[in-house]
Amino acid sequence: MASVGVEEEYLLVDPVTGRLMPHAEKVRAAAGLEPFVAAREIQPELLQAQIEVATPVCHALDEVGGHLLRLRHAVAGSAETHGCRIIASGTPLFREDTPVPVTGKTRYRIMQRQAPQLVAEQMVDGMHVHIAVPGRQAGVEVLNRIRGWLPTLTAMAANSPLWDGRDTGFASWRTVVFGRWPVSGVPPHFADERDYDARIRRLLSTGVIGDAGQVYWQARLSERYPTVEVRCMDVQLRADDAVMFAGLLRALVDTAVCEAWEGRPVVDQHPELVQGAMWQAARHGLGGELIDTAGRRRPAGDVVSGLLEHVGPALDAAGDTREVTALVHRLLRQGTGADRQRRALAEGGPDAVLALVVEASGTP
C-alpha cells in the first residue's frame, strides 16, 4: 500500500463582496504552519490571493482527513484575522477590475513577462495528490496506465462552473483555463523512464518553459519526491471529498503498479480521443455522458462504477473500500461541487454561492 500526500489551493476573498483579496503573505505568516521543513505545510502560489497547503506523507485516509481539516482550520482562522475568508473553489466567483498582484518569486515574475494575460487569468485552484511509486520507471508505467482515467476523475472533481460572475456552461472551467499553458493536458504515452526524461530535457531546451515545474500535465512524475503527482482535480469544497480522491488515486496507482509487475499490456489510447474525453468531462462533469477508457460514450454513473470496479481489489487491500465507496455514492447522489454551486446560484443568486463556498471550505 503506497503512501499518499495531498496539496490544496485556496482563494482569499472579501466575506461581503466575494472579491479576491491579495493578503496571502500576511495570512501565511499568521497561520502557525511550518513553511520550511520537508513537509512545507504552507506555501505561496502564483497570485497573492492564493495559498497552497500540503499534508505530510500519510499512510491512512484518516491521517489525510485529519491533516486537511487542521490545515484548512489554521488558514481559515488566519484569513479571518486579516478580514478575508478562504474558499475552496476551482475559480473565483466574480470578475476582478484590476489584476491580482503576482507573488514576488523570481520564477513567477518570469512567467508574468512570458505570458501576462495567462498569469492574470490564472485565478484557478486545484488539488494535487502524490502517490509513492517504487522508482521512476514504475512511475512512467503508472502514467501510461492511468491517463485514460484522468477525464473520469476530472468530471468527479468538477468545482469551477463560474467565471466573471456567470455560469460558463462548463463544470470545470479551471480545466479549460489551465489547459492554455504550452505543456498541459493529458500526458502522452512514454516508452520508458529515459523517454520521459528526454522529452522533459527537450522541452526545457526550447525555452518555451523555464523549469520542470511548468510541465503542467494532469499527471506527472514529481521532481522532488518519489511519487506520481495527479493534478487534474479542482480543489474540493469539502475536505472529505478530497480524502475520497486520495483513496481512489492510491488504489488506481497501486492497480497500475500491479498490472505492470504482472506484465499486462497497456491499453492503446489515442491522444486525440483522451483529450476529447477530457473536454467532455470538463464540460459536463457528472451531469451528462462521459467517454470511458475504451472510447465509448456512456452515462457518467456507469463510468464511475467502472472506475470503482477497476480499483476494487486495491481498495480492499488498503482497507479503504467502505469509506471511499460511501463517499463516491454520496457524490453521485448529491452532485459535484459545480452542481452545488449552480444550485445555490439558482436558488439565491451570487450571495448564496458565496455563503456556500465559504461555509463548506472550512471557515471557523
Coordinates of C-alpha atoms in Angstrom, one line a residue:
M1 CA 0.0 0.0 0.0
A2 CA 1.6 3.3 -1.1
S3 CA 1.9 6.4 1.0
V4 CA 0.0 9.5 -0.1
G5 CA 0.0 13.2 0.3
V6 CA -2.4 16.0 -0.7
E7 CA -1.9 19.6 -1.7
E8 CA -4.8 22.0 -1.8
E9 CA -5.0 25.6 -3.2
Y10 CA -7.4 28.2 -1.8
L11 CA -8.5 31.7 -2.8
L12 CA -8.7 34.6 -0.3
V13 CA -11.9 36.6 -0.7
D14 CA -13.8 39.5 0.9
P15 CA -16.5 37.9 3.0
V16 CA -19.1 40.5 1.9
T17 CA -18.3 41.1 -1.8
G18 CA -16.6 37.8 -2.7
R19 CA -13.8 39.8 -4.4
L20 CA -10.3 38.4 -4.3
M21 CA -8.0 39.9 -1.6
P22 CA -4.2 39.9 -2.1
H23 CA -3.4 39.1 1.5
A24 CA -1.6 35.8 1.1
E25 CA 1.7 36.8 2.7
K26 CA 0.0 38.1 5.9
V27 CA -2.3 35.1 6.1
R28 CA 0.6 32.6 5.6
A29 CA 2.7 34.4 8.3
A30 CA -0.1 34.2 10.8
A31 CA -1.4 30.7 10.1
G32 CA 1.1 29.0 12.5
L33 CA 2.0 26.4 9.9
E34 CA 5.5 25.3 9.0
P35 CA 6.8 26.7 5.7
F36 CA 10.4 25.4 5.8
V37 CA 10.5 21.8 6.9
A38 CA 10.4 19.0 4.3
A39 CA 6.6 18.9 4.6
R40 CA 6.3 22.6 3.6
E41 CA 2.8 22.8 5.1
I42 CA 2.0 26.2 3.7
Q43 CA 3.4 27.7 0.5
P44 CA 3.0 30.8 -1.7
E45 CA 1.2 30.5 -5.0
L46 CA 1.4 32.4 -8.3
L47 CA -1.0 35.2 -7.3
Q48 CA -1.2 37.0 -4.0
A49 CA -4.8 36.0 -3.4
Q50 CA -3.9 32.3 -3.4
I51 CA -2.5 30.0 -0.8
E52 CA -1.4 26.4 -1.0
V53 CA -1.2 23.8 1.8
A54 CA 0.3 20.3 1.8
T55 CA -0.3 17.4 4.1
P56 CA 2.7 15.4 5.4
V57 CA 3.2 11.9 4.0
C58 CA 0.2 9.8 5.1
H59 CA -0.4 6.1 5.2
A60 CA -4.1 6.0 6.1
L61 CA -7.0 8.0 4.9
D62 CA -7.9 9.2 8.4
E63 CA -4.5 10.8 8.5
V64 CA -5.2 12.6 5.2
G65 CA -8.6 13.9 6.5
G66 CA -7.2 14.9 9.9
H67 CA -4.4 17.0 8.3
L68 CA -6.6 18.6 5.7
L69 CA -9.1 19.7 8.4
R70 CA -6.2 21.0 10.6
L71 CA -4.7 22.9 7.6
R72 CA -8.0 24.4 6.5
H73 CA -8.8 25.5 10.0
A74 CA -5.4 27.1 10.5
V75 CA -5.5 29.0 7.2
A76 CA -9.2 30.0 7.6
G77 CA -8.6 31.3 11.1
S78 CA -5.6 33.4 9.9
A79 CA -7.6 34.7 7.0
E80 CA -10.5 35.8 9.2
T81 CA -8.0 37.7 11.4
H82 CA -7.0 39.7 8.3
G83 CA -10.5 40.4 7.2
C84 CA -10.9 37.8 4.5
R85 CA -12.1 34.2 4.1
I86 CA -10.8 31.2 2.2
I87 CA -12.8 29.5 -0.5
A88 CA -12.1 26.0 -1.9
S89 CA -13.4 26.7 -5.4
G90 CA -11.6 26.0 -8.6
T91 CA -12.4 29.5 -9.9
P92 CA -13.3 32.8 -8.2
L93 CA -17.0 33.9 -8.2
F94 CA -16.6 37.4 -9.6
R95 CA -14.6 39.4 -12.1
E96 CA -11.7 41.5 -10.8
D97 CA -11.4 45.1 -12.0
T98 CA -7.6 45.1 -11.7
P99 CA -5.2 42.1 -11.9
V100 CA -4.3 40.4 -8.7
P101 CA -0.6 41.1 -7.9
V102 CA 1.9 38.3 -8.7
T103 CA 3.8 36.8 -5.7
G104 CA 7.3 38.1 -5.6
K105 CA 9.2 35.0 -6.6
T106 CA 11.7 35.1 -9.5
R107 CA 10.0 32.3 -11.4
Y108 CA 6.6 33.9 -11.1
R109 CA 7.9 37.2 -12.4
I110 CA 9.5 35.4 -15.3
M111 CA 6.2 33.7 -16.1
Q112 CA 4.4 37.0 -15.9
R113 CA 6.7 38.5 -18.5
Q114 CA 6.3 35.5 -20.8
A115 CA 2.5 35.2 -20.6
P116 CA 1.0 38.3 -18.9
Q117 CA -2.6 37.5 -19.8
L118 CA -2.4 33.9 -18.9
V119 CA -0.9 34.8 -15.5
A120 CA -3.6 37.5 -14.9
E121 CA -6.3 34.9 -15.5
Q122 CA -4.6 32.1 -13.5
M123 CA -7.1 32.6 -10.6
V124 CA -7.7 28.8 -10.5
D125 CA -7.2 26.4 -7.7
G126 CA -6.7 22.6 -7.8
M127 CA -5.8 19.7 -5.6
H128 CA -2.8 17.6 -6.3
V129 CA -2.3 14.1 -4.9
H130 CA 1.1 12.5 -4.6
I131 CA 1.3 8.7 -4.5
A132 CA 4.5 6.9 -3.8
V133 CA 5.9 4.6 -6.5
P134 CA 8.9 2.2 -6.4
G135 CA 11.1 4.1 -8.8
R136 CA 10.8 6.4 -11.8
Q137 CA 10.4 3.5 -14.3
A138 CA 7.4 2.3 -12.3
G139 CA 6.1 5.9 -12.3
V140 CA 6.2 6.0 -16.0
E141 CA 4.3 2.7 -16.2
V142 CA 1.7 4.2 -13.9
L143 CA 1.3 7.4 -16.0
N144 CA 0.8 5.2 -19.1
R145 CA -1.9 3.2 -17.4
I146 CA -3.9 5.9 -15.6
R147 CA -4.0 8.5 -18.3
G148 CA -7.3 7.2 -19.7
W149 CA -8.9 7.6 -16.2
L150 CA -8.0 11.2 -15.8
P151 CA -11.2 12.5 -17.6
T152 CA -13.4 10.5 -15.2
L153 CA -11.5 12.0 -12.2
T154 CA -11.9 15.5 -13.7
A155 CA -15.6 15.0 -14.1
M156 CA -16.0 13.8 -10.5
A157 CA -13.9 16.7 -9.1
A158 CA -15.6 19.4 -11.1
N159 CA -15.9 22.5 -8.9
S160 CA -15.4 25.6 -11.1
P161 CA -18.6 26.5 -13.1
L162 CA -18.4 30.3 -12.6
W163 CA -16.2 32.9 -14.2
D164 CA -16.7 36.6 -14.3
G165 CA -19.8 36.2 -12.1
R166 CA -21.7 34.0 -14.5
D167 CA -22.1 30.3 -15.4
T168 CA -19.5 29.3 -18.0
G169 CA -21.5 26.2 -19.1
F170 CA -18.6 24.1 -18.0
A171 CA -18.5 22.1 -14.8
S172 CA -14.7 22.6 -14.6
W173 CA -13.7 25.9 -16.2
R174 CA -10.4 25.6 -14.3
T175 CA -9.5 22.7 -16.7
V176 CA -10.0 25.0 -19.7
V177 CA -8.1 27.9 -18.2
F178 CA -5.2 25.7 -17.1
G179 CA -5.1 23.9 -20.5
R180 CA -3.8 27.0 -22.2
W181 CA -0.2 26.6 -21.0
P182 CA 2.2 25.2 -23.6
V183 CA 2.7 21.9 -21.8
S184 CA -0.6 20.9 -20.3
G185 CA -3.5 18.4 -20.6
V186 CA -3.3 14.6 -20.6
P187 CA 0.3 13.4 -20.6
P188 CA 1.4 11.5 -23.7
H189 CA 2.4 7.8 -23.7
F190 CA 6.1 7.2 -22.8
A191 CA 8.3 4.4 -23.9
D192 CA 10.1 4.3 -20.6
E193 CA 11.9 6.4 -18.0
R194 CA 14.6 7.5 -20.4
D195 CA 12.0 8.6 -22.9
Y196 CA 10.2 10.6 -20.2
D197 CA 13.4 12.4 -19.1
A198 CA 14.5 13.1 -22.7
R199 CA 11.2 14.7 -23.5
I200 CA 11.4 17.0 -20.5
R201 CA 15.0 17.9 -21.4
R202 CA 13.9 18.8 -25.0
L203 CA 11.1 20.9 -23.7
L204 CA 13.5 22.8 -21.4
S205 CA 16.0 23.3 -24.3
T206 CA 13.4 25.1 -26.4
G207 CA 12.9 27.8 -23.7
V208 CA 9.1 27.6 -24.0
I209 CA 9.1 26.6 -20.4
G210 CA 11.6 27.8 -17.8
D211 CA 11.7 24.8 -15.5
A212 CA 10.3 21.4 -15.0
G213 CA 7.7 22.8 -12.7
Q214 CA 6.0 24.3 -15.8
V215 CA 5.3 20.8 -17.1
Y216 CA 1.6 21.1 -16.4
W217 CA 0.4 17.7 -17.4
Q218 CA -2.5 16.5 -15.4
A219 CA -0.3 13.7 -14.1
R220 CA 3.4 13.7 -14.0
L221 CA 6.4 12.4 -12.1
S222 CA 7.4 14.6 -9.2
E223 CA 10.8 16.2 -9.4
R224 CA 11.1 16.5 -5.6
Y225 CA 9.6 13.2 -4.3
P226 CA 9.5 9.5 -5.4
T227 CA 5.8 9.9 -6.4
V228 CA 3.4 10.2 -9.2
E229 CA 1.5 13.6 -8.9
V230 CA -2.0 13.7 -10.2
R231 CA -3.2 17.3 -10.8
C232 CA -6.4 17.0 -12.8
M233 CA -8.9 17.7 -10.0
D234 CA -10.4 21.0 -9.0
V235 CA -9.9 21.8 -5.3
Q236 CA -12.9 20.3 -3.4
L237 CA -15.5 22.2 -1.4
R238 CA -15.4 19.6 1.4
A239 CA -12.3 18.0 2.9
D240 CA -13.8 14.6 2.9
D241 CA -14.2 14.7 -0.9
A242 CA -10.5 15.4 -1.1
V243 CA -10.0 12.3 1.1
M244 CA -12.1 10.3 -1.3
F245 CA -9.9 11.3 -4.2
A246 CA -6.8 10.4 -2.2
G247 CA -8.1 6.9 -1.7
L248 CA -9.2 6.5 -5.3
L249 CA -5.9 7.6 -6.7
R250 CA -3.8 5.5 -4.4
A251 CA -5.9 2.5 -5.4
L252 CA -5.6 3.5 -9.1
V253 CA -1.8 3.8 -8.8
D254 CA -1.5 0.6 -6.8
T255 CA -3.5 -1.2 -9.5
A256 CA -1.3 0.2 -12.3
V257 CA 1.9 -0.9 -10.4
C258 CA 0.4 -4.5 -10.1
E259 CA -0.6 -4.6 -13.8
A260 CA 3.0 -3.5 -14.8
W261 CA 4.6 -6.1 -12.5
E262 CA 2.3 -8.8 -13.9
G263 CA 3.3 -7.8 -17.5
R264 CA -0.2 -6.9 -18.6
P265 CA -0.3 -4.8 -21.8
V266 CA -1.1 -1.1 -21.7
V267 CA -4.4 -0.3 -23.4
D268 CA -3.7 1.8 -26.5
Q269 CA -5.5 5.1 -26.1
H270 CA -5.1 7.6 -28.9
P271 CA -4.2 11.1 -27.7
E272 CA -7.0 12.9 -29.5
L273 CA -9.6 10.6 -28.0
V274 CA -8.3 11.0 -24.5
Q275 CA -8.2 14.8 -25.0
G276 CA -11.7 14.8 -26.3
A277 CA -12.8 12.8 -23.3
M278 CA -11.1 15.4 -21.0
W279 CA -13.0 18.2 -22.8
Q280 CA -16.3 16.3 -22.3
A281 CA -15.5 15.8 -18.6
A282 CA -14.8 19.4 -18.1
R283 CA -17.9 20.5 -19.9
H284 CA -20.4 18.2 -18.3
G285 CA -18.9 16.9 -15.0
L286 CA -21.2 14.1 -13.8
G287 CA -24.2 15.8 -15.4
G288 CA -24.1 14.0 -18.7
E289 CA -22.2 11.3 -20.5
L290 CA -18.5 10.6 -20.3
I291 CA -16.1 8.9 -22.7
D292 CA -14.8 5.7 -21.0
T293 CA -11.3 4.2 -21.3
A294 CA -12.4 2.2 -24.3
G295 CA -13.5 5.3 -26.1
R296 CA -17.3 4.7 -25.7
R297 CA -19.8 7.4 -24.8
R298 CA -21.6 6.2 -21.6
P299 CA -23.7 7.6 -18.7
A300 CA -21.4 9.2 -16.2
G301 CA -22.6 7.0 -13.3
D302 CA -21.7 3.9 -15.3
V303 CA -18.2 5.2 -16.0
V304 CA -17.7 6.0 -12.3
S305 CA -18.9 2.5 -11.4
G306 CA -16.3 1.1 -13.8
L307 CA -13.6 3.0 -12.0
L308 CA -14.7 1.6 -8.7
E309 CA -14.7 -1.9 -10.2
H310 CA -11.2 -1.4 -11.7
V311 CA -9.7 -0.3 -8.4
G312 CA -11.8 -2.6 -6.1
P313 CA -9.0 -5.1 -5.2
A314 CA -6.6 -2.3 -4.3
L315 CA -9.2 -0.5 -2.2
D316 CA -9.8 -3.8 -0.4
A317 CA -6.1 -4.3 0.2
A318 CA -5.7 -0.8 1.7
G319 CA -8.8 -1.2 3.9
D320 CA -10.4 1.8 2.1
T321 CA -13.4 0.2 0.4
R322 CA -16.1 1.2 2.8
E323 CA -15.1 4.8 3.2
V324 CA -14.3 5.5 -0.5
T325 CA -17.3 3.8 -1.9
A326 CA -19.6 5.6 0.6
L327 CA -18.2 8.9 -0.5
V328 CA -18.4 8.1 -4.2
H329 CA -22.1 7.1 -3.8
R330 CA -22.7 10.4 -1.9
L331 CA -21.1 12.3 -4.8
L332 CA -23.3 10.5 -7.3
R333 CA -26.4 11.3 -5.2
Q334 CA -25.6 14.9 -4.3
G335 CA -23.6 16.0 -7.3
T336 CA -20.2 17.7 -7.7
G337 CA -19.1 21.0 -6.3
A338 CA -20.1 22.5 -9.6
D339 CA -23.6 21.1 -9.2
R340 CA -23.8 22.5 -5.7
Q341 CA -22.6 26.0 -6.8
R342 CA -25.1 26.1 -9.6
R343 CA -28.0 25.1 -7.3
A344 CA -27.0 27.8 -4.9
L345 CA -26.9 30.3 -7.8
A346 CA -30.3 29.3 -9.0
E347 CA -31.9 29.4 -5.5
G348 CA -30.3 32.5 -4.1
G349 CA -28.0 34.2 -6.6
P350 CA -24.3 35.1 -6.1
D351 CA -24.7 35.8 -2.4
A352 CA -25.9 32.2 -1.9
V353 CA -22.9 30.8 -3.8
L354 CA -20.5 32.9 -1.7
A355 CA -22.2 31.6 1.5
L356 CA -21.9 28.1 0.3
V357 CA -18.3 28.1 -0.6
V358 CA -17.2 30.0 2.5
E359 CA -19.0 27.6 4.8
A360 CA -18.1 24.4 3.0
S361 CA -14.4 25.4 2.7
G362 CA -13.9 25.1 6.5
T363 CA -14.0 28.7 7.8
P364 CA -14.4 28.6 11.6

